[in-house]
mmCIF file of C-alpha atoms in Angstrom:
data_model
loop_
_atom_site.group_PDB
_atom_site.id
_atom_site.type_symbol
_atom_site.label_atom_id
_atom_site.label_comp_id
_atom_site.label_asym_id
_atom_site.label_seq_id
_atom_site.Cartn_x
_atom_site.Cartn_y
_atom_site.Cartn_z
ATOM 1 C CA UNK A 1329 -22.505 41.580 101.217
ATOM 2 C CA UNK A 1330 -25.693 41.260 98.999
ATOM 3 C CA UNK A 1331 -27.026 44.245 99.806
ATOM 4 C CA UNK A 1332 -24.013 46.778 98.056
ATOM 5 C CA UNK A 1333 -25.195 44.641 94.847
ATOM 6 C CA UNK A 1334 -27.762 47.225 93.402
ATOM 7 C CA UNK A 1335 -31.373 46.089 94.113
ATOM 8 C CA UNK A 1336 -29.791 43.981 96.675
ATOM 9 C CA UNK A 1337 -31.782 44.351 99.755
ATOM 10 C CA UNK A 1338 -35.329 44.482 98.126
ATOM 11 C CA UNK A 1339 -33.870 40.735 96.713
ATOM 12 C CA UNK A 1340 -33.292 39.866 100.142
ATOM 13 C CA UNK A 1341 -36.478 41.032 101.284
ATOM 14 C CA UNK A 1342 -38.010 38.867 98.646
ATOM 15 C CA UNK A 1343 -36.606 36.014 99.702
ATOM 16 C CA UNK A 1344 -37.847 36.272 103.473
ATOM 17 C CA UNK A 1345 -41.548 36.531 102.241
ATOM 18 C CA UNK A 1346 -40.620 32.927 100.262
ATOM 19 C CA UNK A 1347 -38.296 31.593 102.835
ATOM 20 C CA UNK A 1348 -42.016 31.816 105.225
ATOM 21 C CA UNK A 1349 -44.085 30.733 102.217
ATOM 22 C CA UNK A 1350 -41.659 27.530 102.387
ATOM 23 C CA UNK A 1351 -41.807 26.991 105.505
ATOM 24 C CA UNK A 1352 -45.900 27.194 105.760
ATOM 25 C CA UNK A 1353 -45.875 24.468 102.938
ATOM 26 C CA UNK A 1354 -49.673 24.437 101.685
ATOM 27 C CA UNK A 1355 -51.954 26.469 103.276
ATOM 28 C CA UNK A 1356 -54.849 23.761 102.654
ATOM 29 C CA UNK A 1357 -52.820 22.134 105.309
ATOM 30 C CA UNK A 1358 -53.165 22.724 109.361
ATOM 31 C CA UNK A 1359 -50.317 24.369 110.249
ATOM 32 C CA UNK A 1360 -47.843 22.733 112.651
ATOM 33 C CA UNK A 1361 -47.588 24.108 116.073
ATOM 34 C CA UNK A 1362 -44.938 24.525 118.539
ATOM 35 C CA UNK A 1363 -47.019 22.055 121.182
ATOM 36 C CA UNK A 1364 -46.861 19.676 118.432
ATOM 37 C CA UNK A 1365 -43.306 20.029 117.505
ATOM 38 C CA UNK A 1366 -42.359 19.971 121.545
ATOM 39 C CA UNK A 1367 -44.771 16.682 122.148
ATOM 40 C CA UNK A 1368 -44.348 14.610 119.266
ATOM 41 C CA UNK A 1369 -40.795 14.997 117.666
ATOM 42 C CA UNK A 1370 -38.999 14.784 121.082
ATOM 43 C CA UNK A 1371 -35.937 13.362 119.544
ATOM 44 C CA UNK A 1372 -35.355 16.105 117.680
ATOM 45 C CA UNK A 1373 -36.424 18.766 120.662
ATOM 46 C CA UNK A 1374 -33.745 16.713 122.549
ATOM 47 C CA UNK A 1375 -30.772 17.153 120.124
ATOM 48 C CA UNK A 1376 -31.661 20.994 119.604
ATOM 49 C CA UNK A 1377 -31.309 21.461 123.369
ATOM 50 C CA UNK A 1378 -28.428 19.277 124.041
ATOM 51 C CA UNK A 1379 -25.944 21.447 120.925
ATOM 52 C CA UNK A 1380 -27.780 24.448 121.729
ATOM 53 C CA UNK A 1381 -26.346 24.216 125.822
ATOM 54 C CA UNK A 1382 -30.519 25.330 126.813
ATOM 55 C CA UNK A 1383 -32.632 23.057 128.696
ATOM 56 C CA UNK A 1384 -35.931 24.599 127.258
ATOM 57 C CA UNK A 1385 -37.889 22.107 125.237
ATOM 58 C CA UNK A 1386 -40.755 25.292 124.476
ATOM 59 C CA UNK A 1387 -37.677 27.249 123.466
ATOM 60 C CA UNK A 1388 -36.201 24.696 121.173
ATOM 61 C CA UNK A 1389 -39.460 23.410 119.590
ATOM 62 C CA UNK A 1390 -39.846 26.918 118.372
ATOM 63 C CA UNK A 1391 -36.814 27.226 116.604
ATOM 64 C CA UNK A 1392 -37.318 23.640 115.067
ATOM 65 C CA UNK A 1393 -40.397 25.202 113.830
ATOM 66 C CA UNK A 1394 -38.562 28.180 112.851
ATOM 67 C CA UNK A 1395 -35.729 26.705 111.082
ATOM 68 C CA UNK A 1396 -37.868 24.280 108.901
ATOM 69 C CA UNK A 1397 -36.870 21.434 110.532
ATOM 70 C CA UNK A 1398 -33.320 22.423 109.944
ATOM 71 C CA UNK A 1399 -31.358 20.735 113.292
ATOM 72 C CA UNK A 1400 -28.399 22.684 112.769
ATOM 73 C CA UNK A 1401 -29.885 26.159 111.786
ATOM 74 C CA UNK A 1402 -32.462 25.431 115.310
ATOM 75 C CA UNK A 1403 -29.212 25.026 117.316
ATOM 76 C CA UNK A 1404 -27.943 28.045 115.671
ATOM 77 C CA UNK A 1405 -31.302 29.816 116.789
ATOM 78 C CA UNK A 1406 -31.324 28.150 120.310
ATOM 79 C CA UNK A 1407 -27.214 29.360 120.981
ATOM 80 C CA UNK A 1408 -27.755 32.904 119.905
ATOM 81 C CA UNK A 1409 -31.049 33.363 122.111
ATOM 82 C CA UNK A 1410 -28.983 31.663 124.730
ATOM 83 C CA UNK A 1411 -26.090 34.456 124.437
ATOM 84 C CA UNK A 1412 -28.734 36.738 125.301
ATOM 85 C CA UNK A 1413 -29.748 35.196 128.724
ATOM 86 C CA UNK A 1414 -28.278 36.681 132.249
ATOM 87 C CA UNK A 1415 -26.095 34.041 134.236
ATOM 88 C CA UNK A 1416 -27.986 33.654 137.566
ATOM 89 C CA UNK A 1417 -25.900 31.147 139.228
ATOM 90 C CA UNK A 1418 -24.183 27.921 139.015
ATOM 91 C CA UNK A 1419 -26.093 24.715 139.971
ATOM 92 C CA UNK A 1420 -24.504 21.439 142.218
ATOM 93 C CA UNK A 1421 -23.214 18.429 140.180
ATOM 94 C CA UNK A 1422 -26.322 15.922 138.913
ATOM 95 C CA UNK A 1423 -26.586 13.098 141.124
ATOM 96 C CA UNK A 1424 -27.448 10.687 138.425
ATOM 97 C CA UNK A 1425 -27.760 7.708 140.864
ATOM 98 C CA UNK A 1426 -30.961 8.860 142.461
ATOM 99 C CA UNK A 1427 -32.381 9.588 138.699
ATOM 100 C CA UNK A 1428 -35.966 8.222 138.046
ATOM 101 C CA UNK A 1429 -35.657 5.915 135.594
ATOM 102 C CA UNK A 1430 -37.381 5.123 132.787
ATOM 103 C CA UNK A 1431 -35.073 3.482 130.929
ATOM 104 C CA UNK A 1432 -31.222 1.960 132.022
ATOM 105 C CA UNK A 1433 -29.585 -0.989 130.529
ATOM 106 C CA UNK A 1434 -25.971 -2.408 130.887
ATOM 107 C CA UNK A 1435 -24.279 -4.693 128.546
ATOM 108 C CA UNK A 1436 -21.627 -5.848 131.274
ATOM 109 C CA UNK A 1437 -23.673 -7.433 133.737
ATOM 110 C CA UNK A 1438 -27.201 -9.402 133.336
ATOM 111 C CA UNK A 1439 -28.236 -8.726 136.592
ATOM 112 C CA UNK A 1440 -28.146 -5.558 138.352
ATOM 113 C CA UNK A 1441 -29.457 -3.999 141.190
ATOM 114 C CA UNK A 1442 -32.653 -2.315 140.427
ATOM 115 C CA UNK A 1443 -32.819 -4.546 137.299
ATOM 116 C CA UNK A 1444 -32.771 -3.556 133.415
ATOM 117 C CA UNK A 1445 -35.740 -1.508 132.199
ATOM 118 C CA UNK A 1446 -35.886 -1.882 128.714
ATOM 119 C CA UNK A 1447 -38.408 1.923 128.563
ATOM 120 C CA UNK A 1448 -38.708 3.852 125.366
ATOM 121 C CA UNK A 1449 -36.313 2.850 122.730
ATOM 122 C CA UNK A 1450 -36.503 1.646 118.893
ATOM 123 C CA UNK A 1451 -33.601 -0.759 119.719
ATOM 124 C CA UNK A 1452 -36.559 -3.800 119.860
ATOM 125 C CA UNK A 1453 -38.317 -2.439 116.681
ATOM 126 C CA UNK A 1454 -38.459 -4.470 113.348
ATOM 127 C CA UNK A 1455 -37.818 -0.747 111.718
ATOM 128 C CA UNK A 1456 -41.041 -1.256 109.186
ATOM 129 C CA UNK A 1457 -43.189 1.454 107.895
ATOM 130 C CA UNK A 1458 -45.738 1.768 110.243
ATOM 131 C CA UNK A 1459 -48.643 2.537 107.353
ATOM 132 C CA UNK A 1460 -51.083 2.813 110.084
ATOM 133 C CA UNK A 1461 -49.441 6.360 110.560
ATOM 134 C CA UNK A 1462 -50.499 7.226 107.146
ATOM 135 C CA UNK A 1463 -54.593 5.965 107.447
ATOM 136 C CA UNK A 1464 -55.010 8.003 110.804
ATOM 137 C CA UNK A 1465 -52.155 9.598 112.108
ATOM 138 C CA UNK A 1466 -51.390 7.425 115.284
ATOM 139 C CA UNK A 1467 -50.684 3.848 115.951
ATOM 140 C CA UNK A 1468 -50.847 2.477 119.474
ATOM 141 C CA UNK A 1469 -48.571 -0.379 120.812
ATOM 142 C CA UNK A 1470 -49.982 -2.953 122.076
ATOM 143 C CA UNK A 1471 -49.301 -5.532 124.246
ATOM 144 C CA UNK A 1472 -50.057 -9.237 124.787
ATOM 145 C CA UNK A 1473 -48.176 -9.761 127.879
ATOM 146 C CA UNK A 1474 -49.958 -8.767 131.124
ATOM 147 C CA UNK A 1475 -47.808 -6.331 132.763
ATOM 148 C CA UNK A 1476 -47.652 -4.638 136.621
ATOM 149 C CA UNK A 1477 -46.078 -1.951 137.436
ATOM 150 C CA UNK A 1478 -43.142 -1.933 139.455
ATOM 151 C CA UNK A 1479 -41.912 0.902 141.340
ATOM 152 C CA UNK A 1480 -38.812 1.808 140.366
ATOM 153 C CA UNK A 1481 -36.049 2.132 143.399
ATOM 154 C CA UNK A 1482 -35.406 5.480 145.161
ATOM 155 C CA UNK A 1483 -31.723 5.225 144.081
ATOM 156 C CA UNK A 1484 -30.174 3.044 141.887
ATOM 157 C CA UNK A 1485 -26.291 2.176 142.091
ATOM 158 C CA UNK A 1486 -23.990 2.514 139.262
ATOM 159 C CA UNK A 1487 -23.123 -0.580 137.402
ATOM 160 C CA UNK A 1488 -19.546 0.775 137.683
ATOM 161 C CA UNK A 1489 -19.665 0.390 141.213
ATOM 162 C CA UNK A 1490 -19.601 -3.304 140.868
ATOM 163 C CA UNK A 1491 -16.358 -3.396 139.620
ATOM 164 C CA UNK A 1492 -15.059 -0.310 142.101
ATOM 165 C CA UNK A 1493 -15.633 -3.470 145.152
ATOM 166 C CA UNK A 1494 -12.816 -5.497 143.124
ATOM 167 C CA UNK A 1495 -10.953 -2.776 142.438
ATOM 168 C CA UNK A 1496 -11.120 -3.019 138.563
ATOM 169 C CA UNK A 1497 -12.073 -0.230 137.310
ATOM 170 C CA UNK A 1498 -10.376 3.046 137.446
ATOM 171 C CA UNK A 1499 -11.427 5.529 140.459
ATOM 172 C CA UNK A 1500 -10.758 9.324 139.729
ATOM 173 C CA UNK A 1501 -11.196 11.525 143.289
ATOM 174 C CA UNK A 1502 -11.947 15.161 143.362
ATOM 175 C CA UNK A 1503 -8.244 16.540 144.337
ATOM 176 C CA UNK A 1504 -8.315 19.461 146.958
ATOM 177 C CA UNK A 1505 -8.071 22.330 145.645
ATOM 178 C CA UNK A 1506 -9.892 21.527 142.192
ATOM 179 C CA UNK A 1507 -10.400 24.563 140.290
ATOM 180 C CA UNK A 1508 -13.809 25.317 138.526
ATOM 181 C CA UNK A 1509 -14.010 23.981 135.650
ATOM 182 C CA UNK A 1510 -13.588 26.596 132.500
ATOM 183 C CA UNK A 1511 -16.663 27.614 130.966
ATOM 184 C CA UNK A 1512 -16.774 27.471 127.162
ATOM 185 C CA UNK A 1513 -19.734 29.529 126.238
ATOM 186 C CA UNK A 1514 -17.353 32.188 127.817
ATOM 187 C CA UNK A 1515 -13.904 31.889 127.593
ATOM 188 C CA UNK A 1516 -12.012 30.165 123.931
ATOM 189 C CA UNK A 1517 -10.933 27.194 123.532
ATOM 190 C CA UNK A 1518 -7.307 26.497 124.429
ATOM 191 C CA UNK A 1519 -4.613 23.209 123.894
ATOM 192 C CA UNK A 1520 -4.282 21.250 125.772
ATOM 193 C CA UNK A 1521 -7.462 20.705 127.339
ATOM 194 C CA UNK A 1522 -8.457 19.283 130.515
ATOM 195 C CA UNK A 1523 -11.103 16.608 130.475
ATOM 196 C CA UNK A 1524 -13.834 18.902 132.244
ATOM 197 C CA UNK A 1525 -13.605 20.918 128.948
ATOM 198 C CA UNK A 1526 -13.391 18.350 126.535
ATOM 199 C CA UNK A 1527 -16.329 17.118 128.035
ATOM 200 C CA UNK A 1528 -18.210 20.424 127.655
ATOM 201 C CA UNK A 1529 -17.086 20.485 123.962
ATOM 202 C CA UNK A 1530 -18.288 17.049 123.405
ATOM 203 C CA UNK A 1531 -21.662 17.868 125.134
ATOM 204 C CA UNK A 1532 -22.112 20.811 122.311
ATOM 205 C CA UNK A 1533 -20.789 18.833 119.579
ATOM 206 C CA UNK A 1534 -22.250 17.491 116.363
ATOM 207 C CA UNK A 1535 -23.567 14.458 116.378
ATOM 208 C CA UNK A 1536 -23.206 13.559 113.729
ATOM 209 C CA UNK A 1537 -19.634 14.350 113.605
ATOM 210 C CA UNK A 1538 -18.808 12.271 116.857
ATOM 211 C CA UNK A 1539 -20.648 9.541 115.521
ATOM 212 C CA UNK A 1540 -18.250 9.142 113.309
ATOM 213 C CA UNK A 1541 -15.386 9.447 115.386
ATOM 214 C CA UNK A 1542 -16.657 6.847 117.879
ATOM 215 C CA UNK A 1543 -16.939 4.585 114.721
ATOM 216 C CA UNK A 1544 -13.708 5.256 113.801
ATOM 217 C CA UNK A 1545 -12.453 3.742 117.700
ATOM 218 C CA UNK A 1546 -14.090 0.898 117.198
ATOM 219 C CA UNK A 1547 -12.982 -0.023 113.114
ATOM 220 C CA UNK A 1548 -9.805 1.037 111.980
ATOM 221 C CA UNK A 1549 -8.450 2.515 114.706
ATOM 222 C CA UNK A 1550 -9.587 0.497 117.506
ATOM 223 C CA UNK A 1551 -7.442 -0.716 120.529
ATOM 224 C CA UNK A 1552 -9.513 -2.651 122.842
ATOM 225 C CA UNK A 1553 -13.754 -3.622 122.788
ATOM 226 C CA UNK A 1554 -15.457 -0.929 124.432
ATOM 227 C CA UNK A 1555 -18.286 -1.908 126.666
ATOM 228 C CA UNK A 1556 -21.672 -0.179 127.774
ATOM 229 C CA UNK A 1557 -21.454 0.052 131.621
ATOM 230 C CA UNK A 1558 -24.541 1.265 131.397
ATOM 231 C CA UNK A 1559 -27.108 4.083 129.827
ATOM 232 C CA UNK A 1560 -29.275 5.628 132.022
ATOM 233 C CA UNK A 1561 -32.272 7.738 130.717
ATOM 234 C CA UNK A 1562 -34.765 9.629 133.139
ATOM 235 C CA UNK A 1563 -35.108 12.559 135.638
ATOM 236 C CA UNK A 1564 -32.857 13.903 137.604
ATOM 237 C CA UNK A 1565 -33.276 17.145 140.191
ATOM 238 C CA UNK A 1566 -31.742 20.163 139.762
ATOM 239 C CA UNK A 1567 -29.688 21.878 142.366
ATOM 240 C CA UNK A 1568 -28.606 25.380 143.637
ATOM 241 C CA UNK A 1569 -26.991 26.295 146.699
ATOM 242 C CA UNK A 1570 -27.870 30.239 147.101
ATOM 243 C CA UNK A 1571 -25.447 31.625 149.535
ATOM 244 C CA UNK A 1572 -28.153 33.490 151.747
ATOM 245 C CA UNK A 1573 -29.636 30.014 152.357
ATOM 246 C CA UNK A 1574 -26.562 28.062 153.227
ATOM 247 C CA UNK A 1575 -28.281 24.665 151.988
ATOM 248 C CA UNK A 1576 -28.847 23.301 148.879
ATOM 249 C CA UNK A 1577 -33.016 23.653 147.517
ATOM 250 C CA UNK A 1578 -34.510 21.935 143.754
ATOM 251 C CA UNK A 1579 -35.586 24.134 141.608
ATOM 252 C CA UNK A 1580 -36.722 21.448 139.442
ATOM 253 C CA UNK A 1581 -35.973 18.441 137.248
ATOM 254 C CA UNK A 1582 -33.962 17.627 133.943
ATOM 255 C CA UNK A 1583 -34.671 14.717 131.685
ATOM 256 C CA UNK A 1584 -30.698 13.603 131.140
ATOM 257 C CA UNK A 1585 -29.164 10.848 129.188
ATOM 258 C CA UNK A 1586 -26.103 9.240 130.757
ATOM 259 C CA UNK A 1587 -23.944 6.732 129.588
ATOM 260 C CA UNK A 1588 -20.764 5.272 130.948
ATOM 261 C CA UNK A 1589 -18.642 3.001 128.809
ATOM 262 C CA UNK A 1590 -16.199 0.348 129.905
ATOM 263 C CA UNK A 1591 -12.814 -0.616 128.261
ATOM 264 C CA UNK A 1592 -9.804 -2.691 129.200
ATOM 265 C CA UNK A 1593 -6.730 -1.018 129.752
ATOM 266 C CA UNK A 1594 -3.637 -3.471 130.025
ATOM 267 C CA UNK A 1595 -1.716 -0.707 132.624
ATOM 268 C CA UNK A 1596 0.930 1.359 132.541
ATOM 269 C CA UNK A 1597 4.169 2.278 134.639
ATOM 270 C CA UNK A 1598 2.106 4.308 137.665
ATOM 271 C CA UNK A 1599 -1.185 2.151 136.625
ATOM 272 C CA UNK A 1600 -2.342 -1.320 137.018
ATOM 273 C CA UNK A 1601 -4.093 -3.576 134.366
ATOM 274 C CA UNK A 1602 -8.058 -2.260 134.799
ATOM 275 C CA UNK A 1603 -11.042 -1.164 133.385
ATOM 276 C CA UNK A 1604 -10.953 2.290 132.377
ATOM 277 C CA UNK A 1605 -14.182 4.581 131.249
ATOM 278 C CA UNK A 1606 -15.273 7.264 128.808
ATOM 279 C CA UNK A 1607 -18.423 9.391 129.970
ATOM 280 C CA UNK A 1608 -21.408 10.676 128.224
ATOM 281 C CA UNK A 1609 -24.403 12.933 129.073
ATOM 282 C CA UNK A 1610 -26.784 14.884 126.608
ATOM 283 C CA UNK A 1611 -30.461 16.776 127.896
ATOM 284 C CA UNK A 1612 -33.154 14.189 126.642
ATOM 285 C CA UNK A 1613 -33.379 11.195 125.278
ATOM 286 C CA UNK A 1614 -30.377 11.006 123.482
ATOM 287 C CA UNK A 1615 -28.899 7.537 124.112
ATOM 288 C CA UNK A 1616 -26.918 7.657 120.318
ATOM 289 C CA UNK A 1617 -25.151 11.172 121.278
ATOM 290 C CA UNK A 1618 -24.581 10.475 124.857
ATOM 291 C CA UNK A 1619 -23.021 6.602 123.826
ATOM 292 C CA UNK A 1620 -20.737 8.348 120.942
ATOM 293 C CA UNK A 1621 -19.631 11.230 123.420
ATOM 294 C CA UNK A 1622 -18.125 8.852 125.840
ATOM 295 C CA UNK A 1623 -16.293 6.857 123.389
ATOM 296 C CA UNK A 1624 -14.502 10.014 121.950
ATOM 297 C CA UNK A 1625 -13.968 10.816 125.856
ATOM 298 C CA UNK A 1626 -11.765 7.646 126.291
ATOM 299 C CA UNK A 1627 -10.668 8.182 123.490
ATOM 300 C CA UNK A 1628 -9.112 11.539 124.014
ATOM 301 C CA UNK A 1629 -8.252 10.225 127.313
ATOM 302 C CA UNK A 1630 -5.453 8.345 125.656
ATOM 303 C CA UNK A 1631 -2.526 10.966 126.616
ATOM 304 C CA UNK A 1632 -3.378 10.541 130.384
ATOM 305 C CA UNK A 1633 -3.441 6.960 130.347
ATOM 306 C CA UNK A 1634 0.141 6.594 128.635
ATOM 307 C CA UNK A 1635 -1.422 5.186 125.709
ATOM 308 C CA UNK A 1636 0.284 5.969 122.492
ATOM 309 C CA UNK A 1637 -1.666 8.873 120.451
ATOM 310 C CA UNK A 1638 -2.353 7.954 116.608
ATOM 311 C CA UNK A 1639 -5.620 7.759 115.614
ATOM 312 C CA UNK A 1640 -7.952 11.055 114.675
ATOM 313 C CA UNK A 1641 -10.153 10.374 117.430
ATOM 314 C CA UNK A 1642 -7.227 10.547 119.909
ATOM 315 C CA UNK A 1643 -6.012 13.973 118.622
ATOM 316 C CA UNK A 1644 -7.609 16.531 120.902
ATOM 317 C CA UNK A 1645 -7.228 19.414 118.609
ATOM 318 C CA UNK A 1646 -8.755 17.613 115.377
ATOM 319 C CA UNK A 1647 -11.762 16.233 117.770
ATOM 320 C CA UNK A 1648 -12.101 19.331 119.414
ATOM 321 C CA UNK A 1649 -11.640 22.211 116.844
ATOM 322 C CA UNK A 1650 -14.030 20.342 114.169
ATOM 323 C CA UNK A 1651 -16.900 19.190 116.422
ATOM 324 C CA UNK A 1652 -19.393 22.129 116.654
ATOM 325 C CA UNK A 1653 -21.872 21.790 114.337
ATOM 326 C CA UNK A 1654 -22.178 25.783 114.302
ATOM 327 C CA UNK A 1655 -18.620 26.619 113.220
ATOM 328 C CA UNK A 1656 -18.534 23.755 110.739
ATOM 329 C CA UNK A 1657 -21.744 25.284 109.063
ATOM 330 C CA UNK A 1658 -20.599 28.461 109.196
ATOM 331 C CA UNK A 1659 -17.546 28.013 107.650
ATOM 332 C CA UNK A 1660 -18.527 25.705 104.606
ATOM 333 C CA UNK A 1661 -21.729 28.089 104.317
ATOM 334 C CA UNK A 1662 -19.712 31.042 103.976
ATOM 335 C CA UNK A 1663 -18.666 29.782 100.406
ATOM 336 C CA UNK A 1664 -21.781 31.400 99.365
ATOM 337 C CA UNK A 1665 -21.016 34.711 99.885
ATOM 338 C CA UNK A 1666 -19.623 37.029 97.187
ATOM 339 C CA UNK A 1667 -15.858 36.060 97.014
ATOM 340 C CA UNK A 1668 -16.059 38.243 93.210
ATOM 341 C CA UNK A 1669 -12.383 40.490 93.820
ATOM 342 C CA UNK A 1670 -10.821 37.134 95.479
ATOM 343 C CA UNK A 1671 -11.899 34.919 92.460
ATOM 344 C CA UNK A 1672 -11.104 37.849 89.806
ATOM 345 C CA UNK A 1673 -7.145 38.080 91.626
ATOM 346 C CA UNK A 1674 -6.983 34.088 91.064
ATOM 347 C CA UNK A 1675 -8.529 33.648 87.777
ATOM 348 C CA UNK A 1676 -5.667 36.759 86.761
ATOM 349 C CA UNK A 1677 -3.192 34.429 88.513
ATOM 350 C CA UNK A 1678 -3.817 31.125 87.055
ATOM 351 C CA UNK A 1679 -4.358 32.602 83.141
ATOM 352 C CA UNK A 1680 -0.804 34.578 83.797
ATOM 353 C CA UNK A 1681 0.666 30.900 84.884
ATOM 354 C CA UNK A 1682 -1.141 28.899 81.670
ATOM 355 C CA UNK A 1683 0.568 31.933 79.597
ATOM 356 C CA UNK A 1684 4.146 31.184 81.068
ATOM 357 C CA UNK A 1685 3.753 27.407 80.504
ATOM 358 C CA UNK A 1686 2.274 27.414 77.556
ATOM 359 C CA UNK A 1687 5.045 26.044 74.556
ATOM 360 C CA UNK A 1688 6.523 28.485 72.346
ATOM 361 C CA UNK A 1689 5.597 27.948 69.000
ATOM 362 C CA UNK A 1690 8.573 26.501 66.639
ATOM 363 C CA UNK A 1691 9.560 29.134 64.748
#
């Protein structure tokens, strides 16, 4: 719209050439690479991936780079490369169970099979400035306690499975029949939604914005204590089936979060009293995301279960419609544009009302 504004597109020009001076910052200063970016601010590579639906840490290091550091404006980067890309085929479910594991922890049960492996995570950190980061640019961790390694366990059972040999926890077969689930990135977003594509929408969304919704289960709105069945963080192979083989091959591996989260459910008519679950999974290490996602899953789940909806998190079409980070920017962004003949045919509007209301003078 700027550029019908006379002198409007040498402006905009302009403000490229100082949109890349801010984002080069002083050029005393080394200049931060992509490696760097992809190798040393993995959390952030991790969310960029995870909203922007591409598995490519390169890819979404560059557009972290690009953007300034701006998360939302590198998943808006990341999604509209990805729109670009040809669809090559579909791969076979994860099997999470055989996952190498570097980290997995349950809150339900002390002792698991395979054991807890505490891995990478600030959860144990005092959360003090680390000045040391500041004199040289790297601080090491170190340890006073001897350690071995351990091998971890070709496959590892679910922590849910424990409760599936009582029969207290909910068990949800694939039906015959079961059609493919609907693909978001190409077909809109209709009501009411199956949970296959609430859980796609969830696995794009903000997270920020279901961060706050999973709060909200769990304060004001909350029904029963939600437990963490377990979070699972490590690698997990990635399957196709092409049809000329006939048998499935790996074409390589994904670093996955998973979480699955517990909660009591007191029955219904069809249903005993049982342990239902919400599910989570985000690319990366992305334990905060992934742990929010499946709490908005139950959540949403609550129509299915009988449960009576009331609370924003259980309202499929507020969760939903509000949770992409992408949209949400875009919309409040758009503000900024020129909105001169809108504002012009209100500010005639509201001047012709004040005249109308205005008193008469006593005569």
């Amino acid at each position: 719209m700027y550029v019908a504004v006379k002198g409007g597109e040498a402006a905009i020009l302009q403000s490229y050439r100082l949109l890349a001076e801010q984002r080069r910052g002083d050029n005393a200063t080394p200049e931060l690479s992509v490696t760097q970016i992809r190798e040393q601010l993995k959390l952030a590579v991790d969310r960029v991936m995870t909203e922007g639906s591409v598995y490519d840490p390169e890819l979404a290091a560059l557009a972290i780079k690009q953007a300034a550091g701006d998360l939302v404006e590198a998943i808006f980067l990341l999604r509209a490369y990805r729109a670009t890309l040809p669809r090559l085929g579909a791969s076979l479910p994860l099997d999470t169970a055989r996952m190498q594991l570097d980290r997995r922890i349950s809150a339900t049960f002390k002792d698991l099979p395979g054991g807890q492996v505490l891995g990478p995570t600030y959860d144990y950190t005092q959360r003090l400035l680390d000045f040391t980061l500041l004199a040289n640019g790297e601080a090491r961790a170190r340890s006073e306690v001897e350690t071995t390694p351990v091998e971890a366990p070709a496959a590892t059972p679910r922590v849910v499975d424990l409760l599936n040999h009582e029969r207290l926890i909910e068990t949800r077969p694939v039906p015959p029949g079961d059609p493919a689930p609907v693909d978001l990135t190409r077909e809109p977003l209709r009501f009411p939604a199956d949970r296959a594509t609430r859980l796609q929408n969830l696995a794009r969304g903000d997270e920020g914005f279901l961060l706050a919704m999973a709060y909200s289960t769990q304060r004001g709105y909350s029904h029963s204590h939600p437990f963490v069945g377990e979070i699972r963080f490590g690698s997990v192979a990635l399957e196709l089936a092409p049809e000329e083989l006939g048998f499935p091959i790996s074409i390589g591996e994904l670093e996955i979060t998973e979480c699955e989260m517990v909660n009591q459910f007191a029955g219904s008519k069809t249903e005993p009293p049982q342990f239902t679950r919400g599910y989570g999974l985000a690319f990366g290490h992305s334990e905060r995301k992934a742990m929010a996602m499946s709490l908005v899953d139950r959540a949403l789940r609550a129509g299915e279960l009988g449960e009576t909806v009331e609370s924003p998190a259980q309202m499929q079409e507020f969760v939903l419609s509000h949770s992409d980070s992408l949209e949400a920017s875009g919309f409040v962004q758009h503000l900024k544009l020129p909105h001169y003949v809108d504002f012009q045919a209100e500010l005639e509007l509201v001047r012709r009302m004040r005249a109308t209301h205005a008193p008469k003078d006593d005569e």
